[in-house]
Each structure stands twice: as C-alpha cells, then as structure tokens.
PDB file of C-alpha atoms in Angstrom:
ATOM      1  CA  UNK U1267       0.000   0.000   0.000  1.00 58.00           C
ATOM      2  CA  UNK U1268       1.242   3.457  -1.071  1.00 75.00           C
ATOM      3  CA  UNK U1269       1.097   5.999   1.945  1.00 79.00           C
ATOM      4  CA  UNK U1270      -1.216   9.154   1.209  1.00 83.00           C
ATOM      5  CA  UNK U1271       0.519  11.780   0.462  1.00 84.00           C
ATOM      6  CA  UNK U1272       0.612  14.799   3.041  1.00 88.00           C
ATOM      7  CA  UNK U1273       1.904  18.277   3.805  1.00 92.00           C
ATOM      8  CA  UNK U1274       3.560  19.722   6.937  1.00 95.00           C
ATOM      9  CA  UNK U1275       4.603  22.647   8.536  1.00 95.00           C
ATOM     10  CA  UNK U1276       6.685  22.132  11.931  1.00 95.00           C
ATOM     11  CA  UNK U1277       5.648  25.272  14.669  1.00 94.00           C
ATOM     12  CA  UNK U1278       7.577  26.111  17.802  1.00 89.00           C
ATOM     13  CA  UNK U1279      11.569  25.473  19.229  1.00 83.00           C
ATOM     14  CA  UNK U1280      11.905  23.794  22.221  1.00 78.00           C
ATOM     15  CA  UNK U1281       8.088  22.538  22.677  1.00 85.00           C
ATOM     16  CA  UNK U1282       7.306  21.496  19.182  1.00 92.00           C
ATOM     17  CA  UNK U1283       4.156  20.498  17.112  1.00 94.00           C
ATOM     18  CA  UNK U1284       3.459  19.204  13.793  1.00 96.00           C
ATOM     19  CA  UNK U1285       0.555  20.727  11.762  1.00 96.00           C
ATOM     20  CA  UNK U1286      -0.523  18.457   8.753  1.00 96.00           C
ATOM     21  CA  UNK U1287      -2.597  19.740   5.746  1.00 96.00           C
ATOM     22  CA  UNK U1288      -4.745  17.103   4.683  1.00 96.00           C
ATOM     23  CA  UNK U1289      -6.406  16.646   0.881  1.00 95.00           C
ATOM     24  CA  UNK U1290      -9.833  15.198   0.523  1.00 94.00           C
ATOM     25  CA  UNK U1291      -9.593  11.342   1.827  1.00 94.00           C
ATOM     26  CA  UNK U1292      -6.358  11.826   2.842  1.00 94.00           C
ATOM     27  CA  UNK U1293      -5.228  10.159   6.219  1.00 94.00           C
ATOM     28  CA  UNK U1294      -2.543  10.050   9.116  1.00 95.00           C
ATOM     29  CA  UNK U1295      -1.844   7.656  11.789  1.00 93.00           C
ATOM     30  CA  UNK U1296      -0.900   8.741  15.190  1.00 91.00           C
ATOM     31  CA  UNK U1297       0.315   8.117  18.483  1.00 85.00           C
ATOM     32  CA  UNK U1298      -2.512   7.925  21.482  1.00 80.00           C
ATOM     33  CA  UNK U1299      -2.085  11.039  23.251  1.00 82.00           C
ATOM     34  CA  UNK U1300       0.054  12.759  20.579  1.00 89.00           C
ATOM     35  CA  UNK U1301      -3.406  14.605  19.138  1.00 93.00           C
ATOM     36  CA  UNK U1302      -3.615  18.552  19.715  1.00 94.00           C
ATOM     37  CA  UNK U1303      -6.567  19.982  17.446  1.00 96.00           C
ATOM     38  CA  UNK U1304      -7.844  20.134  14.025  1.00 96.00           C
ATOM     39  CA  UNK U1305     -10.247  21.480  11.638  1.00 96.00           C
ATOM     40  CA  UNK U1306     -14.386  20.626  11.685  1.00 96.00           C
ATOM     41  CA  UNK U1307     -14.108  18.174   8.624  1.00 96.00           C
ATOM     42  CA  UNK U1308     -11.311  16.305  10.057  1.00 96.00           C
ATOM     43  CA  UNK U1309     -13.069  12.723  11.360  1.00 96.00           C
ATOM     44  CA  UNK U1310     -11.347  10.183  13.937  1.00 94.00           C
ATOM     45  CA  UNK U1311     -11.440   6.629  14.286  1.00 92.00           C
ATOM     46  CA  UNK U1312      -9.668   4.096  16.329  1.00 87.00           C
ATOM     47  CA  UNK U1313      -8.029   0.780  14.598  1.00 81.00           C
ATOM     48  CA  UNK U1314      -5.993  -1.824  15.589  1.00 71.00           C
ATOM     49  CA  UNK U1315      -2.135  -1.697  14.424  1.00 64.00           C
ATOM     50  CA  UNK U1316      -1.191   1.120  11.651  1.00 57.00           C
ATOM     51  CA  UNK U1317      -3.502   0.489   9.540  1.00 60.00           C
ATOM     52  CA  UNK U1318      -0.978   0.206   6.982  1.00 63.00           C
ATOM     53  CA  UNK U1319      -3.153  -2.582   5.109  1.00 59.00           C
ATOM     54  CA  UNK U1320      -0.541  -5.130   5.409  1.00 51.00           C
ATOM     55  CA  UNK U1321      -1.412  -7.725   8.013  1.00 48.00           C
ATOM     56  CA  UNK U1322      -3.904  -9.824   6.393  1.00 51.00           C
ATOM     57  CA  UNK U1323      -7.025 -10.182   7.620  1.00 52.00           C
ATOM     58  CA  UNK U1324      -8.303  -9.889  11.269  1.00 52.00           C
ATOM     59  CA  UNK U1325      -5.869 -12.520  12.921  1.00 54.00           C
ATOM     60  CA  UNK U1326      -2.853 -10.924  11.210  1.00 54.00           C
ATOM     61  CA  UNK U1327      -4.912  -7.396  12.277  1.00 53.00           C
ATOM     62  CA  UNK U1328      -4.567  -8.662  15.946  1.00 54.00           C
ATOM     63  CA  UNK U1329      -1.134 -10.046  16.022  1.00 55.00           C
ATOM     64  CA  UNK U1330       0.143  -6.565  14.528  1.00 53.00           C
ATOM     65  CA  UNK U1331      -1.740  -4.641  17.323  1.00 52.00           C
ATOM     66  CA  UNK U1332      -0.431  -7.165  19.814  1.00 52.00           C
ATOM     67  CA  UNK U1333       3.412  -6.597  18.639  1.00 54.00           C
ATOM     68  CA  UNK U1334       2.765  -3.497  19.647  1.00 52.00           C
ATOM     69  CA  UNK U1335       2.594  -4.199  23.352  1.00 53.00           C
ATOM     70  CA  UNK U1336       5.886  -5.320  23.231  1.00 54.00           C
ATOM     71  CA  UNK U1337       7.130  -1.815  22.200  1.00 50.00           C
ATOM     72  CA  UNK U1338       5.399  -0.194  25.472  1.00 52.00           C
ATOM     73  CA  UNK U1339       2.434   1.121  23.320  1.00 54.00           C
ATOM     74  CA  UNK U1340      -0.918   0.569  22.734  1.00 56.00           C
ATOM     75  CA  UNK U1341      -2.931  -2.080  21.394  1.00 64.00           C
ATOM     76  CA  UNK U1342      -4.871   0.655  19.262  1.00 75.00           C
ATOM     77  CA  UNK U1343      -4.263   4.325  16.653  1.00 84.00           C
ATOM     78  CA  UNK U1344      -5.883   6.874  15.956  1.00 90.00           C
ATOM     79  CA  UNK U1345      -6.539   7.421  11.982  1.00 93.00           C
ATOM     80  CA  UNK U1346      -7.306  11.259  11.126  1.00 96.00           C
ATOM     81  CA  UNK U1347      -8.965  11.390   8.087  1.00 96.00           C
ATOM     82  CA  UNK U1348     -10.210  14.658   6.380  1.00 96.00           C
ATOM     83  CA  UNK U1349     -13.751  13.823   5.338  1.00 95.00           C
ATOM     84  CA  UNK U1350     -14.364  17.282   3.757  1.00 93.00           C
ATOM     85  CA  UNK U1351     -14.016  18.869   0.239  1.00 94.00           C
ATOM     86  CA  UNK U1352     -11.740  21.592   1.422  1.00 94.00           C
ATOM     87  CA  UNK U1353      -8.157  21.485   2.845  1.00 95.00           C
ATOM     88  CA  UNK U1354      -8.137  20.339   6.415  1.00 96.00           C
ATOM     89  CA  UNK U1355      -5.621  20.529   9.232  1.00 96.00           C
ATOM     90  CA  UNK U1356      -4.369  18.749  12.355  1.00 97.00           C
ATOM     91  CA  UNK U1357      -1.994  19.179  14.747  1.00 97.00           C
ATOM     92  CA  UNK U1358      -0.105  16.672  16.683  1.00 96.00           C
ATOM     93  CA  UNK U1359       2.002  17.606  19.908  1.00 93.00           C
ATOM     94  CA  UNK U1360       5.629  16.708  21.181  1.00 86.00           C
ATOM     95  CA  UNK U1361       4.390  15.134  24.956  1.00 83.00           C
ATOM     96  CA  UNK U1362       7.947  16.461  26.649  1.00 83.00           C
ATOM     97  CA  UNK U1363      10.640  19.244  25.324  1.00 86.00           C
ATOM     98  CA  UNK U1364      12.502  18.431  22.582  1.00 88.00           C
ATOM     99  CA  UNK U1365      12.457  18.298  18.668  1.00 92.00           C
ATOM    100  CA  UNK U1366       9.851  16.632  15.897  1.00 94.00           C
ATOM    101  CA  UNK U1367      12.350  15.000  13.247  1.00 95.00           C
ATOM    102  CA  UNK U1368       9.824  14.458   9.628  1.00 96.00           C
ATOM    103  CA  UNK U1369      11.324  11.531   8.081  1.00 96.00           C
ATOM    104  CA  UNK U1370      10.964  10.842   4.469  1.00 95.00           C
ATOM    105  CA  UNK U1371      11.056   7.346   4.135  1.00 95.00           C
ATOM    106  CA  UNK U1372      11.383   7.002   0.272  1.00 93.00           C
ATOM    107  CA  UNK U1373      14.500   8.506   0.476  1.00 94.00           C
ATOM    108  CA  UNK U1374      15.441   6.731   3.862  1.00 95.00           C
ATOM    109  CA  UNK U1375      15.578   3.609   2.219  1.00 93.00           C
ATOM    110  CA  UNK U1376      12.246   2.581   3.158  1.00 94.00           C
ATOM    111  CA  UNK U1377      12.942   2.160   6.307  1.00 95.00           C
ATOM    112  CA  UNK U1378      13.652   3.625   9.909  1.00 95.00           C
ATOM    113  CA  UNK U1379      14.951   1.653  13.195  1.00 93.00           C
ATOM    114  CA  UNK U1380      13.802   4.254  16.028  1.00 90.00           C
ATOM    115  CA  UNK U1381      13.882   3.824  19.941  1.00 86.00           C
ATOM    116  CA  UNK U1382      10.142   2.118  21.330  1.00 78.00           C
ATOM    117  CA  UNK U1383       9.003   5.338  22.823  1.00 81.00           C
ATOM    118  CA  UNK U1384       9.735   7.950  19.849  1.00 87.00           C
ATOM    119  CA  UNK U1385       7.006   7.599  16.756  1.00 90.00           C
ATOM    120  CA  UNK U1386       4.714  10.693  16.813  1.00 92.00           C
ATOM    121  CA  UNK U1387       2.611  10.363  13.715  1.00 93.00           C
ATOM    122  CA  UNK U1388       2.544   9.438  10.070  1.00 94.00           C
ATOM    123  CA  UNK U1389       1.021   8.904   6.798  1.00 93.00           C
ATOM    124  CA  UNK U1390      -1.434   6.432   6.411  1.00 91.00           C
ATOM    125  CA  UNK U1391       0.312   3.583   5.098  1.00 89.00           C
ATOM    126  CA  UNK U1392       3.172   3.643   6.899  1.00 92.00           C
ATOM    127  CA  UNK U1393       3.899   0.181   8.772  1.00 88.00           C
ATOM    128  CA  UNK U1394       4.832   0.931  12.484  1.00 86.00           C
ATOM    129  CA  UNK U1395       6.401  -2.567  13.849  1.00 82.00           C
ATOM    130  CA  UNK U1396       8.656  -4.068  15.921  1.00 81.00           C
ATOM    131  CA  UNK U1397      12.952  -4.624  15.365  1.00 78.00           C
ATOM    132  CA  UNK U1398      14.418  -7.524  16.886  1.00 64.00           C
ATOM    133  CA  UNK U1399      18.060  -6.702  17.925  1.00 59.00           C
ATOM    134  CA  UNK U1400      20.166  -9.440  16.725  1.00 51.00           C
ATOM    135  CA  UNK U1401      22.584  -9.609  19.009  1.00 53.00           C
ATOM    136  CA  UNK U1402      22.229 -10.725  22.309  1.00 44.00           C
ATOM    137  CA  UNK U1403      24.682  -8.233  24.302  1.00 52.00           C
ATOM    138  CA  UNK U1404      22.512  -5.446  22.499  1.00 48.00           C
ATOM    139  CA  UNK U1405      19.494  -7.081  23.938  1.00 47.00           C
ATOM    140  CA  UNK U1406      20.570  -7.006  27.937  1.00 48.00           C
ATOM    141  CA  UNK U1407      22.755  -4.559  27.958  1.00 47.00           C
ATOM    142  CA  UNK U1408      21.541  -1.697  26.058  1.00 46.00           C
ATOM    143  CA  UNK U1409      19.663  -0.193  28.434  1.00 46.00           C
ATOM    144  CA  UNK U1410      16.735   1.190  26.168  1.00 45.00           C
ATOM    145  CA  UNK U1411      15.334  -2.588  26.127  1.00 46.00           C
ATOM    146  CA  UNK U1412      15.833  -5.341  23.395  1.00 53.00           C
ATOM    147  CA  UNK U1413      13.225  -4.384  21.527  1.00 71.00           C
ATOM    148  CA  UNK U1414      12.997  -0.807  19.236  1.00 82.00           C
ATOM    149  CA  UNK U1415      10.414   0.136  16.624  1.00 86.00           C
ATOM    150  CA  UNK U1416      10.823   0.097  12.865  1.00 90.00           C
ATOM    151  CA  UNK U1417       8.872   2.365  10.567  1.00 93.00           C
ATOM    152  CA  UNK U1418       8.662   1.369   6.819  1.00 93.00           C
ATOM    153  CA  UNK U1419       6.785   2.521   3.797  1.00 92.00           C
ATOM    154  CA  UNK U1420       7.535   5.321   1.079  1.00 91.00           C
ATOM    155  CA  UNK U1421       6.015   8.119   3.544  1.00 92.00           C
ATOM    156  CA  UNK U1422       6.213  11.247   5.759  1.00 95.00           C
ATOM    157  CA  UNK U1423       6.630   9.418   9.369  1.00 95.00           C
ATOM    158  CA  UNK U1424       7.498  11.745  12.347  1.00 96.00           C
ATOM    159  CA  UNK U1425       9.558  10.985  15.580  1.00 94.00           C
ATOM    160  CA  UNK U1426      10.253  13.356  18.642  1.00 92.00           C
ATOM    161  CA  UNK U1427      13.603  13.503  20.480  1.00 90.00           C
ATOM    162  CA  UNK U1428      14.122  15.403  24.122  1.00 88.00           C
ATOM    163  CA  UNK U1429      16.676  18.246  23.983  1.00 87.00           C
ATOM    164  CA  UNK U1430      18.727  19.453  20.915  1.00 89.00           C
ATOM    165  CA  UNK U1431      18.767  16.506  18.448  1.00 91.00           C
ATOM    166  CA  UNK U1432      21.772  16.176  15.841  1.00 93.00           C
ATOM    167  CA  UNK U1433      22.062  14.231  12.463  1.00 95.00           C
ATOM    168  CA  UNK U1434      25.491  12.377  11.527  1.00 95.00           C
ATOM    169  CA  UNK U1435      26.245  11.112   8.066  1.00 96.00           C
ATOM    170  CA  UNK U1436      28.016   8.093   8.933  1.00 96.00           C
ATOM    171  CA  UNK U1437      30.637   7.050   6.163  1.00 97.00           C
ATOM    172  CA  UNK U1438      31.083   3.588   5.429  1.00 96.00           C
ATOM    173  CA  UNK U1439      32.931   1.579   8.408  1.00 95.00           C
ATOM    174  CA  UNK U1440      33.055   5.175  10.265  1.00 96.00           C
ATOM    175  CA  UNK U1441      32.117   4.561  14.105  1.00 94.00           C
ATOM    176  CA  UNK U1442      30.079   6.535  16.566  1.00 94.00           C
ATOM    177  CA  UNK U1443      30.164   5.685  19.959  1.00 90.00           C
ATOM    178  CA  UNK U1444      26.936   6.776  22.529  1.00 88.00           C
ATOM    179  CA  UNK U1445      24.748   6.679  25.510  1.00 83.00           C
ATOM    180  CA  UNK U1446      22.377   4.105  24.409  1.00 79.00           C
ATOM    181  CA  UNK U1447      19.375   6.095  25.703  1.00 83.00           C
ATOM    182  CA  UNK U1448      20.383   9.384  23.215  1.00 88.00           C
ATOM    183  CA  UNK U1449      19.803   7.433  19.881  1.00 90.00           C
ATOM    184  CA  UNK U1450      16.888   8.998  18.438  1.00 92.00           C
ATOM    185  CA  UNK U1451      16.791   7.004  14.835  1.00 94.00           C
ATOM    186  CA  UNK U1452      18.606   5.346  12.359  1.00 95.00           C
ATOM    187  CA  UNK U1453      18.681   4.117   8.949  1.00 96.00           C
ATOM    188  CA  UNK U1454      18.765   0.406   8.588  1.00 93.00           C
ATOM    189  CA  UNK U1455      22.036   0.380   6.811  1.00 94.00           C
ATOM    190  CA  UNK U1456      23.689   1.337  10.905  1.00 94.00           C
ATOM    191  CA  UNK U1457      25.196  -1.477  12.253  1.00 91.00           C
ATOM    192  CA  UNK U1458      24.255  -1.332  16.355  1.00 87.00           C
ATOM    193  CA  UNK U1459      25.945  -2.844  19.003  1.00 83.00           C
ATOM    194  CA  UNK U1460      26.877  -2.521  22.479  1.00 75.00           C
ATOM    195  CA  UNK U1461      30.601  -2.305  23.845  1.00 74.00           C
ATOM    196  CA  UNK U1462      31.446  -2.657  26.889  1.00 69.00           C
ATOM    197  CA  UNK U1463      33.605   0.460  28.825  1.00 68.00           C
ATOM    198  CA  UNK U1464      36.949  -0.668  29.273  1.00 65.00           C
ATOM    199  CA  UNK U1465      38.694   0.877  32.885  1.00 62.00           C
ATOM    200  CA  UNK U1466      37.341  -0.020  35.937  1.00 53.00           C
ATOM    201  CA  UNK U1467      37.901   3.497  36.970  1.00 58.00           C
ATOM    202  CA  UNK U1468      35.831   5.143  33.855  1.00 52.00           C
ATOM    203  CA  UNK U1469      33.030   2.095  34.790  1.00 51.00           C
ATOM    204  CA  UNK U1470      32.734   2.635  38.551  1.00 53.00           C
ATOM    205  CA  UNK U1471      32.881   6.540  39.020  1.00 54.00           C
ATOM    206  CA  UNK U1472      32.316   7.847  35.321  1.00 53.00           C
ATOM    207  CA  UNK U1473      28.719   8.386  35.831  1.00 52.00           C
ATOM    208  CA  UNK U1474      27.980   6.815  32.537  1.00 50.00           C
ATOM    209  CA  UNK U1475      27.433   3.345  33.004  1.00 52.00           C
ATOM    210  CA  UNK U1476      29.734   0.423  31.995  1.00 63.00           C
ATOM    211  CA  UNK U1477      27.838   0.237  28.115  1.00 68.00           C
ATOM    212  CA  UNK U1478      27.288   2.500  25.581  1.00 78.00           C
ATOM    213  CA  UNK U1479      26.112   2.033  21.853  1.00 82.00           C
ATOM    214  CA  UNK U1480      28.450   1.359  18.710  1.00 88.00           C
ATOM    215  CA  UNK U1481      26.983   2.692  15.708  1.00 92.00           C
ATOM    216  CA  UNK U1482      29.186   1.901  12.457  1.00 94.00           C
ATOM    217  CA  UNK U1483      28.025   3.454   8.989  1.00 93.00           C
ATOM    218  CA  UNK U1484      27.307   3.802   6.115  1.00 96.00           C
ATOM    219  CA  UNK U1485      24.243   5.447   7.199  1.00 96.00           C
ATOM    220  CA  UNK U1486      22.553   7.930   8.733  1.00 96.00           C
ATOM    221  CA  UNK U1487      21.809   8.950  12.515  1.00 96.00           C
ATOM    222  CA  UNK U1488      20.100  10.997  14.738  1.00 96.00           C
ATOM    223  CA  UNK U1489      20.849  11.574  17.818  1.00 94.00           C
ATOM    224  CA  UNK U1490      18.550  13.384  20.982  1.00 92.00           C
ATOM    225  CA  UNK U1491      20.752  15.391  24.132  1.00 88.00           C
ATOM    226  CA  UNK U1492      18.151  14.604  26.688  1.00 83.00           C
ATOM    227  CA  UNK U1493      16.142  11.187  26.618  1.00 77.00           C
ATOM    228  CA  UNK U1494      12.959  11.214  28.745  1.00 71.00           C
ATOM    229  CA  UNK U1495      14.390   8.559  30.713  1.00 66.00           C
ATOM    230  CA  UNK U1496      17.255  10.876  32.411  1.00 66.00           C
ATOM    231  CA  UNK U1497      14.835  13.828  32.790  1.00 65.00           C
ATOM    232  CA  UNK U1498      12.693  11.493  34.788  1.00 65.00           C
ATOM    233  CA  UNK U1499      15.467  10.174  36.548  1.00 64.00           C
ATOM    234  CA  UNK U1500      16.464  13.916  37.608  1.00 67.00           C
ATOM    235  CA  UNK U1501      13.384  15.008  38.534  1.00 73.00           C
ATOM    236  CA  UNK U1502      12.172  11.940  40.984  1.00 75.00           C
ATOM    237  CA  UNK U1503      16.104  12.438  42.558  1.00 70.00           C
ATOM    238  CA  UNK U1504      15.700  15.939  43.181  1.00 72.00           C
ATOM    239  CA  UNK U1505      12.614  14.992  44.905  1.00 72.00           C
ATOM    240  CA  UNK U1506      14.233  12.400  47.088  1.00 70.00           C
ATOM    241  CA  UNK U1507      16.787  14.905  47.976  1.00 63.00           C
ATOM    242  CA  UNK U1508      14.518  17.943  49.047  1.00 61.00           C
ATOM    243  CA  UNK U1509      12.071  16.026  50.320  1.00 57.00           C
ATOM    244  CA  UNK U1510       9.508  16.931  47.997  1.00 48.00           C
ATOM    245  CA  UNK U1511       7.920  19.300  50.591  1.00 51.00           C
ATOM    246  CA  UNK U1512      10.586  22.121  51.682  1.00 50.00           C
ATOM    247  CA  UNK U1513       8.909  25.504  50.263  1.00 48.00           C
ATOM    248  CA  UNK U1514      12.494  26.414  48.528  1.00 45.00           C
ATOM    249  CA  UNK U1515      12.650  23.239  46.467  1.00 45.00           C
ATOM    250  CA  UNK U1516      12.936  23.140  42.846  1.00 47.00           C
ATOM    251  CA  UNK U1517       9.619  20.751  42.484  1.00 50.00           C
ATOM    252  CA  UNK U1518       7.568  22.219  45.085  1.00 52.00           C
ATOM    253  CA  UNK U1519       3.765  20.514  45.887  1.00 53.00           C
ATOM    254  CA  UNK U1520       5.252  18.706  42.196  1.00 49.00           C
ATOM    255  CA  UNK U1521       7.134  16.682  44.471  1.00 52.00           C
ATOM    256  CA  UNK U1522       4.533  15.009  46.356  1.00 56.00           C
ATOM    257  CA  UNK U1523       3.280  13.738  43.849  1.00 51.00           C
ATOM    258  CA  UNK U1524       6.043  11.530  43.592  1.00 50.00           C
ATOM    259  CA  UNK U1525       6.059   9.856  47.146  1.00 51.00           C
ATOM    260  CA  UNK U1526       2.104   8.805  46.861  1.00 50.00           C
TER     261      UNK U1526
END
C-alpha cells in the first residue's frame, strides 16, 4: 500500500508540534495522546495496528496490534482522516521538550529503526512494527530494552527527540560511539551494538554506566541530548533529595506527587 501523500509545517523550538494539511480522503496515523486539534471536517477513528493494510485479515490485524505491546504502546491508533471537500488541518504535539524530526522514508531507504518510545505520527500507510536486535549483548545490555520500533513505507513518518537533536552522516565503516538512551533514529544500513567500557575506573565513578552504543556506517543517525528517561530520573532524585515538601525546592507541591 502506497502511503497518502501529506503536507507539513513544523511550529515552535523547544516545545514542538506538527501541523498536517490534509487533501480530501487523505489520512494520518498517530500516536494515542500525541493529538492537539484540528479542523471541523477532520473525522477520527480508532483501529488496531497502523492500519498500513498489510497484516492480512483480522488474525494478522490482531497479532500486529499485539506486537505493539511489546514496544510499550498501545494495542490501538488513531486514523485522522479529512472527510471534507476543502483542505483540512491537524496538529499533533511533542508530549515532553525536545524536537519533531519528519522523516521521508522514500528517500530513507524505506525504512527507519527508532527507539520504542519515539514515533509521533505518520502517513497512512506507513507500517509501524517491531525490530528484533540481533545480538544478544545489544538485547541485555543496552539499556533502552531489546526491543525498538521500525517504521517502513515510502512516507512522511514523524519521531520526537528530548533536547537538541543532531544528524550524523556516517561514512562507510566510520564509528560513533553513545549513551544508548540518546539514539533517536537510524537508517537500517547502521550497524548497532553494544561495547562494553573498558577501565574499571571510567566504569565505577564515570557516571555513565559500563555500556554504551556502537553505531558503524554507512548510514545515517540521529541523535537526541536529553532522553525522557534521564529527565525522569532527575526530577524523581531531586525529589528524594529535598524532600519533595521544603517551600524552597525546585519541584515544590510537584514533588509530592512523587512519594504517593
């Protein structure tokens, strides 16, 4: 299935949305929770899976939507389709601060490996799924979990990041070595691993853990300065450390809600 083909206009720096101009019968996919507003013709509906049109029937329907679990989202989408004769928009939010990345997929070669937690929105069409690391070691000791998302089709698909986010052109059998929890996306060309941190020293008291991810090209990658993951871990230490109560604190009555 060929996705429908959509415009987009990206508003906003550090809290982003998307805004997508739809044609008559023209659809996107998105995210539960992702959805921000949109014009009177625009009509909702809730499927199973991507609706990408490539499962197969209802069984292959429900073991698509079931993969999906395994990625730490939902059994169900939302599919935005502009029912009208006019132009219609809709808007689609970043949930925390960071960047929206629009991803071309036909000249992406078809397909995207992204982190479990990062797909926003996309044409209808688009296959959302599931990537299998291959190797073991990336599996356990990656950190982000063994399992990461893959988006495929000749599409617009679009993925958020937290912080600044930064694209490398990876040349082929050049190397880039990070924290496994700031890769964003990559092409499927990338070659990912995990390598252990050699130095007890740099292991025990470097503050970055004793893994981080080997990414070897060709290929492209992008890369996000704050994951969600350390913002959350920030925030719920700060509240251990002030208590969550003292009237000086940096969360405030915020912090109670932690402890409950």
């Amino acid at each position: 299935m060929n996705a429908h083909e959509i415009d987009y206009e990206i508003l906003g720096s550090e809290m982003q949305c998307v805004e997508i101009q739809l044609d008559q019968g023209e659809s996107v996919v998105a995210e539960a929770g992702s959805f921000m507003m949109m014009d009177p013709d625009i009509r909702m509906e809730t499927i199973f899976g991507d609706g990408s049109g490539g499962n197969g029937g209802i069984m292959g329907k429900l073991m698509g939507a079931g993969k999906r679990l395994l990625t730490g989202e939902g059994l169900f989408m939302t599919v935005f389709t502009n029912a009208g004769y006019q132009r219609q928009g809709v808007t689609f939010a970043s949930p925390y601060p960071g960047k929206i990345i629009p991803l071309d997929l036909q000249l992406l070669g078809g397909k995207i490996i992204c982190q479990k937690d990062s797909f926003l929105c996309a044409a209808k069409g688009v296959s959302v799924g599931i990537e299998f690391q291959r190797k073991l070691g990336t599996g356990f000791f990656g950190g982000e979990g063994f399992i990461m998302q893959k988006i495929e089709g000749d599409g617009l698909a679009f993925v958020h990041s937290g912080g600044l986010v930064l694209e490398r052109n990876l040349a082929p059998g050049e190397v880039l070595r990070l924290d496994t929890g700031c890769l964003v996306a990559m092409t499927a060309t990338i070659d990912y691993n995990i390598e252990f941190v050699k130095g007890v020293k740099s292991a025990l008291f470097g503050g970055e853990g004793l893994f981080f991810a080997t990414l070897r090209g060709p290929g492209k990658v992008w890369v996000q300065s704050l994951p969600f993951s350390r913002m959350a871990d920030r925030i719920i230490s700060a509240s251990r450390h002030s208590g969550g109560r003292e009237e000086g604190s940096i969360l405030g009555n915020l912090g109670n809600l932690f402890e409950r």
